[in-house]
Amino acid sequence: MDINEKLKILSSAAKYDVSCSSSGSDRGNSKTGLGNTVTSGVCHSWTGDGRCISLLKILFSNACIYDCAYCINRASNNIKRATFTVDEVVNLTINFYKRNYIEGLFLSSAIIKNPDYTMEQMLKAVKKLRIEENYNGYIHLKAIPGADLKLIREAGFYADRLSVNIELPSEKSLNLLAPQKKKETIIKPMSFIGQNALANIEERKKYKKVPLFVPAGHSTQLIVGATPESDLKILKLVEGMYKKFNMKRVYYSAFIKVNNDKRLPDIKPPLKRENRLYQADWLLRFYKFSADEILDNKHPFLDENIDPKTSWALRNFHYFPIEVNKASYETLIRVPGIGIKSALTIIKARKYAPITFDKLKKMGVVLKRAKYFITCNGKYYSNLFLTPEIIKEELTKNKEYQIPLFPLTAIEKAV
Amino acid sequence: MKIILYDGTFSGLLTIIFNAYNEKKIPDIIFRQHNPSIFNVIDTVKTDYKKATVVSDFITNKLDKIVLKNMYLAYLSEFENIEVDIIKYFNLSLKIKRNAELHIEKNYIIRLKNAITKVINEKHKFLGLLRFRKLSNGIWYAPFEPDHNIISLLPKHFINRYPDKRWIIHDIKRNLILAYDKKIELIQIKDFDNNFYLKEENLSYEEKAFQSLWKTYFKSASISERKNEKLQRQYMPIRYWKYLIEI
Ligand code: SF4
């Protein structure tokens, strides 16, 4: 099979993996090497669906011996199969990188022969890139569930990021849809990587020469909508992973039905839900919210019509309005329409002169949302006596407010 | 009304600032050389490197390096009459003896900040959108036509990325070339064949093969269930497509 054909098969097989971010790693280059990584991440192109292309995202192989219900590459599907050689992966990566097509490599694989064999092939490719080709660009490697932890550990010294997909939000669902994958074969490497990464940070504080272990941390991916778990259950799980496994990012992937299988629901990809989950995830990581604040047993699903922060604010209307000229940073970032950047600007700017509504607008605060929750020098933006119900109606009837389906990168930029 | 003309260089702008300080008067309109020529009713300011150095040294040593950086970034935007806003920003910083960028109640500060954001965003975008072609002589060549004059902001990133290669980045609109071969140089050129890189014989033998692999990858990476070309264009405006390989 020629390389063009292989690339076509093995990149389209990988594209449903949504983890497109290349940020979070600062690998400086040596004098003679090739490449560096940039902390803020770089997009090199945008696909027809508006997603950022940053990495060459490919599978090593799609000839899988497993049979997960939701996966296009499962053994029982009748599809074209292909497997790269180690040299082909290296060659493609180097030559795309030199032309500035990509920021680096994202290598995953179906399970060929057995988990150890698969992991070994991937390890060979990254070792060759780093050692023989002197390549310093970004590498994100998927750890194969069930592979020897020794192999995973070794891979961690060559990759910027290592990740294990959690796939589904509960053990029950995993048993149902991916019976050959066991919960421990996922959780074990996940906590192993987390521990090793933390230990590495400590060691490097003492000895500068200790080699880097997954400097960009580890992440995971979760399919949304294939199984019945609520958003509350998902967010609790995610919150736990951030805390326990020292995880950098969780990626949510709206379930796209590619196989006909009785175990799978008949739904359109829940893109809105995916988008809301990303917003809720931001609240967890940067806005100091807990999962229990974002949702509760009475409201176990995120509202599709309104973003999670506004939902929270409307349910907790007794905290508002707050006075922007006095409120602390922690209070400001909880106001719908005020992001981290504008909260910091408000705090800096109000030292010189009181903040007015006009100024807020210039700072990039989304007044359309914020105006219901704040006062400026004791003044309300409008004289209406408002209740949460009326505000919700106002906000949702306004077409502009209905956020279009952002891809990941758009959300990252917006906040 | 005071209208002046200058050569469009940053040193030229600093010269204007030097003069304005001495004359205690800010010009109302400032044209760059290649702007519409309005006969000789306007003064031409001749760039004076000594004056320019006095101003830049003063800002770095007595005021704040950031002020100079902001002035430079805003200048690169090439927005019409942005020079006047830059001078006003400098004057305010001088008056309050520190960086005045937080004074967003002034419209010229808003305009200045807006220009800076545009320049920085475009620079960041082109870190990704530049495409290098390998030429038959072994040089890697990347043409582009940015809205703003951002080429001088690119060296650090690409030297870091390709320290071992010989490469050229070419701003075709402004006839500027950034050339790297262990050393970096920014050169103003004339009469360069702008289609040079398109000619088959100038490309290395394997170039076409990798371009076609990249096209394959680009096509197959898109998810048709999520088609959204409007969004694609929002991130990657059509005016940037000319030198991309994939689209
Ligand atoms: S192991 Fe991975 S590639 Fe194989 S069927 Fe399951 S999800 Fe698909």
XYZ file of C-alpha atoms and ligand atoms in Angstrom:
670
model
C 0.000 0.000 0.000
C 1.419 3.434 -0.831
C 2.026 5.999 1.860
C -0.667 8.370 0.613
C -3.315 5.674 0.988
C -2.051 4.697 4.435
C -2.088 8.312 5.547
C -5.642 8.702 4.330
C -6.835 5.641 6.247
C -4.881 6.194 9.428
C -5.610 9.903 9.742
C -9.335 9.598 9.143
C -9.383 6.805 11.712
C -7.768 9.131 14.243
C -9.784 12.245 13.648
C -12.537 11.522 16.105
C -10.006 11.859 18.846
C -10.694 15.437 19.837
C -7.624 16.208 21.818
C -6.105 18.789 19.497
C -4.255 20.949 21.927
C -0.511 21.213 21.608
C 0.011 23.629 24.433
C 1.412 23.373 27.908
C 4.929 22.275 27.154
C 7.984 24.436 26.835
C 10.670 22.309 25.311
C 13.480 24.572 24.247
C 15.539 23.522 21.288
C 19.237 22.704 21.312
C 21.626 24.450 18.924
C 21.500 21.766 16.283
C 18.148 20.090 16.772
C 14.881 20.524 15.016
C 12.020 22.213 16.719
C 10.648 23.601 19.924
C 7.278 23.694 21.587
C 5.362 26.832 22.466
C 3.519 27.194 25.747
C 0.447 28.808 24.269
C 0.085 26.328 21.411
C -0.041 27.110 17.710
C -2.716 26.285 15.141
C -1.378 25.578 11.667
C -4.626 25.318 9.777
C -8.366 24.917 10.249
C -10.380 22.038 8.857
C -13.684 22.397 7.027
C -15.455 21.899 10.338
C -13.562 24.771 11.923
C -11.236 22.767 14.131
C -7.657 23.755 14.644
C -4.996 21.547 13.096
C -1.988 21.632 15.289
C -0.658 18.099 15.294
C -0.248 15.335 12.781
C -2.828 13.097 14.328
C -2.581 9.510 13.179
C -3.031 5.961 14.303
C -0.069 3.655 14.060
C -2.524 1.011 12.936
C -6.273 0.522 12.667
C -6.143 -3.287 12.520
C -7.672 -3.845 15.918
C -8.082 -7.151 17.723
C -10.628 -5.633 20.147
C -14.261 -4.982 19.432
C -15.530 -1.836 21.160
C -19.111 -1.090 20.142
C -18.658 2.623 19.391
C -15.429 2.360 17.423
C -15.033 2.398 13.659
C -11.879 0.273 13.892
C -13.366 -2.604 15.835
C -12.413 -6.103 14.700
C -15.887 -7.016 13.473
C -16.119 -4.087 11.024
C -15.385 -4.663 7.398
C -13.117 -1.695 6.639
C -9.769 -1.076 4.935
C -6.924 -1.813 7.320
C -3.463 -0.294 7.337
C -0.398 -0.206 9.546
C 2.490 2.241 9.313
C 6.105 1.251 9.669
C 8.166 3.048 12.290
C 10.150 4.796 9.548
C 7.044 6.037 7.802
C 5.790 7.718 10.963
C 9.177 9.314 11.567
C 9.513 10.503 7.983
C 6.073 12.068 7.810
C 6.500 13.846 11.125
C 9.914 15.281 10.293
C 8.953 16.455 6.836
C 5.659 18.025 7.878
C 7.379 19.703 10.758
C 10.151 21.173 8.613
C 7.555 22.748 6.337
C 5.733 24.257 9.298
C 2.583 22.255 8.556
C 2.374 21.001 12.106
C 3.394 21.619 15.678
C 4.127 17.973 16.308
C 2.874 14.430 16.395
C -0.155 12.872 18.058
C 0.242 9.132 17.866
C -2.367 6.657 18.935
C -3.114 3.149 17.780
C -5.581 0.334 17.595
C -4.411 -2.794 19.335
C -2.413 -5.006 17.018
C -1.352 -8.480 18.203
C -1.391 -7.444 21.873
C -1.084 -4.288 23.992
C 2.656 -4.689 24.647
C 3.548 -5.173 20.999
C 1.523 -2.100 20.048
C 3.096 0.065 22.711
C 6.569 -1.122 21.667
C 6.031 0.018 18.062
C 4.876 3.451 19.174
C 7.793 3.721 21.563
C 10.213 2.848 18.759
C 8.835 5.673 16.634
C 9.155 8.350 19.313
C 12.606 7.153 20.336
C 13.796 7.341 16.775
C 12.392 10.850 16.435
C 14.046 12.105 19.583
C 17.345 10.240 19.447
C 18.195 9.760 15.792
C 16.412 12.731 14.267
C 17.140 15.073 17.136
C 13.532 16.196 16.986
C 12.393 18.565 19.739
C 8.851 19.293 18.582
C 5.738 18.266 20.429
C 4.736 14.624 20.888
C 1.483 13.419 22.366
C 1.329 9.672 22.791
C -1.622 7.536 23.729
C -0.743 4.859 26.256
C -2.301 1.542 25.301
C -4.497 0.151 28.076
C -3.064 -3.123 29.317
C 0.503 -2.418 28.155
C 3.346 -3.071 30.589
C 3.839 -0.092 32.907
C 7.565 -0.255 32.171
C 6.895 0.567 28.537
C 4.558 3.370 29.507
C 7.142 4.804 31.852
C 9.837 4.729 29.201
C 7.508 6.455 26.733
C 6.967 9.215 29.290
C 10.600 10.280 28.956
C 10.205 10.926 25.222
C 6.674 12.278 24.969
C 5.485 15.740 26.006
C 2.132 14.354 26.894
C 0.928 10.829 27.574
C -2.698 10.020 27.894
C -4.977 7.104 28.575
C -8.559 7.370 27.398
C -11.141 6.780 30.065
C -13.658 6.341 27.206
C -16.876 6.022 29.221
C -18.081 7.572 32.483
C -18.715 4.334 34.425
C -17.440 0.795 34.799
C -20.850 -0.542 33.900
C -20.835 1.282 30.583
C -17.296 0.177 29.873
C -18.253 -3.460 30.453
C -21.206 -3.044 28.159
C -19.546 -1.295 25.231
C -15.841 -2.151 25.523
C -15.834 -5.544 27.223
C -12.172 -6.299 26.463
C -11.002 -3.177 28.248
C -11.019 -3.429 32.009
C -11.385 -0.494 34.336
C -8.040 -1.253 36.012
C -6.145 -1.349 32.726
C -7.234 2.263 32.309
C -7.094 3.587 35.860
C -3.772 1.947 36.731
C -1.650 3.599 34.020
C -3.512 6.865 34.616
C -2.583 7.077 38.270
C 0.879 5.702 37.453
C 1.536 8.529 34.993
C 0.149 11.084 37.431
C 2.418 9.900 40.237
C 5.492 9.705 38.025
C 4.887 13.175 36.663
C 4.609 14.637 40.163
C 7.706 12.770 41.346
C 9.577 14.040 38.297
C 8.757 17.653 39.135
C 10.099 17.145 42.662
C 13.261 15.402 41.475
C 13.972 18.082 38.943
C 13.828 20.706 41.646
C 16.738 18.936 43.330
C 18.673 17.768 40.300
C 18.404 19.812 37.130
C 19.803 16.958 35.037
C 16.939 14.540 35.646
C 15.246 14.013 32.260
C 11.765 15.435 31.746
C 8.825 13.094 32.208
C 5.691 14.124 30.277
C 6.347 17.867 30.763
C 2.929 18.752 29.317
C 1.199 16.402 31.733
C -1.420 13.818 30.932
C -4.957 14.070 29.726
C -7.872 11.813 28.928
C -10.904 11.614 26.728
C -14.489 10.747 27.451
C -17.348 9.950 25.100
C -20.515 11.892 25.850
C -23.952 10.555 25.044
C -23.237 6.910 24.209
C -24.396 5.841 27.668
C -26.979 7.310 30.082
C -24.738 8.933 32.747
C -25.769 12.452 33.782
C -23.588 15.556 33.458
C -23.387 15.685 37.230
C -21.943 12.167 37.307
C -19.478 13.108 34.545
C -18.363 16.321 36.232
C -17.869 14.548 39.552
C -15.732 11.924 37.844
C -13.749 14.623 36.080
C -13.281 16.668 39.231
C -11.914 13.540 40.914
C -9.459 12.891 38.080
C -8.140 16.449 38.179
C -7.528 16.118 41.893
C -6.420 12.506 42.294
C -4.411 11.935 39.149
C -2.993 15.399 38.774
C -4.514 15.476 35.301
C -4.023 18.437 32.948
C -7.051 18.219 30.703
C -10.151 16.173 30.097
C -11.504 16.144 26.556
C -15.161 15.518 25.846
C -16.226 13.965 22.618
C -19.837 14.023 21.474
C -20.820 10.490 20.556
C -21.045 9.992 16.814
C -22.767 6.821 15.800
C -20.554 5.056 13.282
C -21.659 1.446 13.861
C -24.998 -0.246 13.823
C -25.134 -1.903 17.187
C -28.098 -2.602 19.438
C -26.149 -1.437 22.480
C -25.824 2.080 21.076
C -28.445 4.835 21.269
C -29.915 6.353 18.121
C -29.008 10.002 18.574
C -27.441 12.854 16.670
C -24.035 13.885 18.003
C -24.858 15.899 21.177
C -22.666 18.818 20.205
C -24.410 21.351 22.408
C -23.974 19.133 25.401
C -20.312 18.675 24.599
C -19.928 22.441 24.369
C -21.612 23.003 27.734
C -19.407 20.365 29.325
C -16.325 22.191 28.115
C -17.675 25.382 29.661
C -18.362 23.584 32.933
C -14.857 22.131 32.790
C -13.466 25.673 32.567
C -15.424 26.572 35.649
C -13.818 23.638 37.477
C -10.278 24.378 36.418
C -10.053 28.158 36.365
C -13.058 29.663 38.095
C -12.829 27.737 41.346
C -16.239 26.130 41.051
C -16.935 22.627 42.356
C -19.012 20.033 40.492
C -21.651 20.253 43.222
C -22.065 23.970 42.653
C -22.436 23.629 38.901
C -25.103 20.931 39.159
C -27.079 19.145 41.860
C -29.437 16.187 42.116
C -32.367 18.400 41.206
C -30.518 19.628 38.120
C -28.289 16.725 37.013
C -27.930 17.935 33.406
C -26.466 21.186 32.098
C -29.005 23.559 30.607
C -28.545 23.592 26.845
C -30.004 27.046 26.471
C -27.823 28.845 28.909
C -24.175 28.579 29.895
C -23.299 26.894 33.195
C -22.035 30.049 34.887
C -25.208 31.995 34.151
C -27.266 28.977 35.259
C -25.437 28.931 38.541
C -25.860 32.678 39.009
C -29.590 32.487 38.370
C -30.005 29.680 40.881
C -28.013 31.702 43.400
C -29.531 35.061 42.706
C -29.307 36.091 46.368
C -25.538 36.674 45.921
C -26.245 39.442 43.428
C -25.934 42.198 42.446
C -22.319 42.761 43.344
C -20.571 46.116 43.186
C -17.749 45.991 40.628
C -15.807 48.733 42.368
C -15.521 46.723 45.564
C -15.906 43.013 44.809
C -12.933 40.694 45.253
C -11.349 38.833 42.369
C -13.055 35.593 43.439
C -16.450 37.285 43.364
C -15.853 39.059 40.068
C -14.998 35.896 38.154
C -18.285 34.378 39.234
C -20.254 37.065 37.403
C -21.612 35.872 34.034
C -19.955 37.857 31.261
C -16.843 38.663 33.270
C -13.845 36.503 32.420
C -10.525 36.129 34.156
C -8.852 38.718 31.969
C -11.498 41.368 32.482
C -11.636 40.662 36.232
C -7.913 41.363 36.459
C -8.283 44.529 34.353
C -11.124 45.748 36.583
C -9.019 45.334 39.692
C -6.080 47.182 38.159
C -8.111 49.959 36.580
C -10.325 50.788 39.559
C -7.270 51.912 41.517
C -7.110 54.959 39.264
C -10.736 55.815 38.723
C -14.145 54.297 39.500
C -15.416 51.790 36.972
C -18.435 52.771 34.884
C -20.585 50.648 32.591
C -18.979 52.334 29.641
C -15.525 51.297 30.809
C -16.633 47.740 31.400
C -17.671 47.509 27.805
C -14.297 48.758 26.653
C -12.586 46.162 28.815
C -14.375 43.408 26.966
C -16.976 42.547 29.595
C -20.077 41.050 27.981
C -22.569 43.555 29.376
C -25.476 41.766 27.778
C -25.012 39.070 30.410
C -23.208 40.905 33.192
C -25.660 43.808 33.494
C -28.180 41.748 35.461
C -25.682 40.840 38.142
C -23.711 43.997 38.894
C -23.863 47.583 39.987
C -21.382 50.340 39.134
C -21.096 52.876 41.948
C -24.375 51.619 43.321
C -26.186 52.098 40.033
C -28.027 49.394 38.136
C -27.741 49.268 34.383
C -31.499 49.231 33.945
C -34.362 50.161 36.247
C -36.318 46.978 35.670
C -37.102 44.924 38.662
C -35.798 41.578 37.575
C -36.247 38.034 38.762
C -34.162 35.033 37.684
C -37.038 33.835 35.508
C -37.301 37.090 33.612
C -33.544 37.283 33.143
C -33.409 33.786 31.772
C -36.154 34.616 29.346
C -34.403 37.821 28.294
C -31.127 36.034 27.772
C -32.456 33.100 25.804
C -34.810 35.011 23.560
C -31.880 37.056 22.457
C -30.575 35.181 19.447
C -27.070 36.530 19.727
C -26.705 35.047 23.112
C -27.298 31.550 21.836
C -23.693 30.625 21.518
C -22.974 28.850 18.263
C -21.344 25.461 18.434
C -17.860 26.387 19.360
C -15.101 23.937 18.820
C -12.605 23.568 21.580
C -10.245 26.227 20.366
C -12.964 28.824 20.232
C -13.766 28.279 23.857
C -10.128 28.487 24.779
C -9.897 31.819 23.063
C -13.139 33.229 24.409
C -12.289 33.008 28.064
C -3.721 72.028 10.905
C -0.273 70.493 10.861
C 0.231 67.746 8.325
C 3.530 65.963 7.906
C 5.075 63.258 5.806
C 7.789 60.797 6.831
C 9.605 57.809 5.410
C 7.505 55.246 7.290
C 10.356 53.888 9.386
C 10.201 53.606 13.147
C 13.254 55.845 13.441
C 11.375 58.361 11.342
C 8.492 58.268 13.789
C 10.845 58.764 16.726
C 12.326 61.755 14.902
C 8.837 63.253 14.630
C 8.404 62.738 18.365
C 11.693 64.506 19.041
C 10.603 67.477 16.962
C 7.112 67.562 18.429
C 8.586 67.696 21.910
C 10.776 70.642 21.009
C 8.044 72.491 19.186
C 5.458 71.609 21.867
C 3.021 70.734 19.130
C 1.609 67.417 17.964
C 0.916 67.064 14.236
C -2.716 66.418 13.299
C -2.113 64.102 10.398
C 0.934 62.013 9.611
C 1.401 60.327 6.261
C 3.805 57.583 5.369
C 5.787 58.119 2.177
C 3.762 55.832 -0.068
C 0.526 57.497 0.979
C -1.306 59.854 -1.395
C 1.010 62.684 -2.321
C -0.549 66.001 -1.500
C 1.856 68.240 -3.409
C 4.109 70.241 -1.240
C 1.723 71.758 1.229
C 3.046 69.335 3.795
C 6.327 69.199 5.620
C 8.554 66.236 5.082
C 10.396 65.052 8.144
C 13.824 63.690 7.440
C 14.743 60.712 9.584
C 17.518 61.661 11.967
C 19.030 58.639 13.717
C 20.596 60.738 16.434
C 17.263 62.228 17.414
C 15.628 58.820 17.204
C 18.221 57.325 19.535
C 17.777 60.144 22.006
C 14.057 59.407 22.180
C 14.369 55.635 22.431
C 17.142 55.868 25.044
C 15.066 58.271 27.042
C 12.073 55.946 27.046
C 14.070 52.850 27.985
C 16.139 54.501 30.687
C 13.856 57.117 32.184
C 10.357 55.855 31.486
C 9.568 52.201 30.821
C 10.735 49.735 28.182
C 7.133 48.605 27.737
C 6.187 52.060 26.450
C 8.670 51.734 23.611
C 7.508 48.214 22.881
C 3.872 49.330 22.745
C 4.778 52.193 20.453
C 6.623 49.846 18.128
C 3.846 47.249 18.021
C 1.201 49.878 17.328
C 3.411 51.373 14.619
C 3.610 47.967 12.887
C -0.173 47.969 12.493
C 0.212 50.578 9.719
C -3.228 51.876 10.604
C -4.016 55.256 9.155
C -2.744 58.034 11.362
C -1.886 55.622 14.192
C 1.300 57.685 14.520
C -0.664 60.521 16.097
C -2.140 58.162 18.693
C 1.333 56.827 19.417
C 2.649 60.335 20.041
C -0.272 61.154 22.332
C 0.300 57.932 24.243
C 3.971 58.815 24.612
C 3.088 62.312 25.830
C 0.660 61.038 28.431
C 3.189 58.481 29.684
C 5.718 61.289 29.893
C 3.326 63.454 31.843
C 2.362 60.839 34.420
C 5.889 59.375 34.406
C 4.791 55.798 33.745
C 3.198 53.578 31.143
C -0.202 55.144 30.376
C -1.854 52.150 28.702
C -4.394 51.720 31.477
C -5.973 55.104 30.753
C -8.666 53.596 28.616
C -10.922 56.603 29.096
C -8.874 58.212 26.298
C -9.908 57.165 22.836
C -6.376 57.231 21.498
C -5.333 54.683 24.128
C -8.163 52.400 23.045
C -7.081 52.766 19.429
C -3.474 52.083 20.341
C -4.357 48.984 22.321
C -6.583 47.759 19.568
C -3.756 48.163 17.046
C -1.365 46.271 19.321
C -3.805 43.404 19.761
C -4.298 43.121 16.013
C -0.545 43.002 15.426
C 0.102 40.430 18.116
C -2.781 38.236 16.985
C -1.652 38.307 13.412
C 1.869 37.452 14.386
C 0.655 34.490 16.408
C -1.511 33.355 13.533
C 1.378 33.355 11.094
C 3.581 31.295 13.384
C 1.202 28.569 12.253
C 0.187 29.694 8.772
C 3.607 30.194 7.223
C 4.442 27.352 4.841
C 8.017 26.546 3.954
C 8.898 25.045 0.600
C 12.184 23.268 0.129
C 13.971 24.749 -2.870
C 16.366 22.856 -5.093
C 19.275 24.815 -3.643
C 18.472 23.496 -0.173
C 16.926 26.732 1.154
C 13.521 26.666 2.868
C 11.315 29.449 1.556
C 8.072 30.836 3.034
C 6.143 33.650 1.275
C 3.301 35.568 2.949
C 1.290 38.811 2.805
C 0.283 39.880 6.290
C -2.098 42.788 6.944
C 0.375 44.329 9.361
C 4.115 44.656 9.099
C 4.901 41.738 11.394
C 7.986 40.223 9.793
C 10.365 41.726 12.347
C 8.508 39.873 15.107
C 9.157 36.436 13.652
C 12.899 35.694 14.026
C 12.935 34.422 17.598
C 10.358 31.715 17.026
C 11.731 30.407 13.759
C 15.393 30.553 14.755
C 14.432 28.471 17.738
C 12.523 26.057 15.617
C 14.931 25.702 12.708
C 18.370 26.624 14.075
C 20.131 24.296 11.684
C 18.513 25.165 8.383
C 18.883 27.980 5.924
C 15.559 29.683 5.454
C 13.883 32.775 4.026
C 10.613 34.391 5.006
C 9.334 36.810 2.376
C 6.708 39.525 2.863
C 5.638 39.848 -0.749
C 3.438 42.890 -0.162
C 6.189 44.952 1.421
C 9.176 43.441 -0.381
C 10.837 42.472 2.856
C 12.962 39.394 3.329
C 14.033 37.771 6.530
C 17.004 35.553 5.756
C 18.611 33.106 8.133
C 21.835 31.192 7.800
C 23.247 30.993 11.309
C 22.775 34.778 11.284
C 19.525 36.632 10.773
C 19.021 39.603 8.466
C 16.048 41.726 7.445
C 16.435 43.072 3.940
C 14.374 45.400 1.757
C 14.448 44.037 -1.780
C 13.498 45.204 -5.246
C 12.435 43.410 -8.406
C 12.046 39.945 -7.017
C 10.122 37.441 -9.113
C 7.176 36.822 -6.844
C 6.239 33.569 -8.512
C 9.691 32.166 -8.077
C 8.583 29.528 -5.624
C 5.799 28.313 -7.892
C 8.123 27.200 -10.630
C 8.655 23.484 -10.602
C 12.347 23.736 -11.419
C 13.027 25.818 -8.332
C 11.593 23.269 -5.929
C 13.471 20.309 -4.527
C 12.546 16.947 -6.029
C 10.625 15.657 -2.995
C 8.692 18.879 -2.392
C 5.618 18.017 -4.467
C 5.286 14.608 -2.798
C 5.126 16.097 0.688
C 2.775 18.842 -0.429
C 0.421 16.214 -1.739
C 0.668 14.181 1.489
C -0.192 17.321 3.417
C -3.228 17.903 1.194
C -4.330 14.336 1.806
C -3.983 14.824 5.516
C -5.844 18.114 5.518
C -8.769 16.653 3.630
C -9.126 13.533 5.701
C -8.796 15.343 9.035
C -12.109 17.129 8.531
C -15.257 15.671 10.063
C -18.093 16.019 7.572
C -20.799 15.613 10.247
C -19.542 18.860 11.700
C -19.020 20.846 8.523
C -18.780 24.528 9.321
C -17.005 26.569 6.694
C -18.015 29.856 8.193
C -16.067 29.031 11.296
C -13.117 27.872 9.229
C -13.022 31.235 7.471
C -13.358 33.115 10.676
C -10.105 31.602 11.894
C -8.415 31.452 8.540
C -9.664 34.380 6.435
C -9.562 33.834 2.695
C -6.989 36.567 2.187
C -4.505 34.298 3.980
C -5.105 31.302 1.712
C -2.882 32.351 -1.153
C 0.301 30.739 0.099
C -1.165 27.819 1.966
C -0.663 24.483 0.312
C -3.735 22.706 1.545
C -6.592 24.937 0.498
S -9.364 -0.893 21.323
Fe -9.444 1.155 20.491
S -9.225 0.880 18.288
Fe -9.720 -1.101 19.138
S -11.924 -1.241 18.966
Fe -11.513 -0.455 20.997
S -11.577 1.784 20.780
Fe -11.387 0.876 18.727
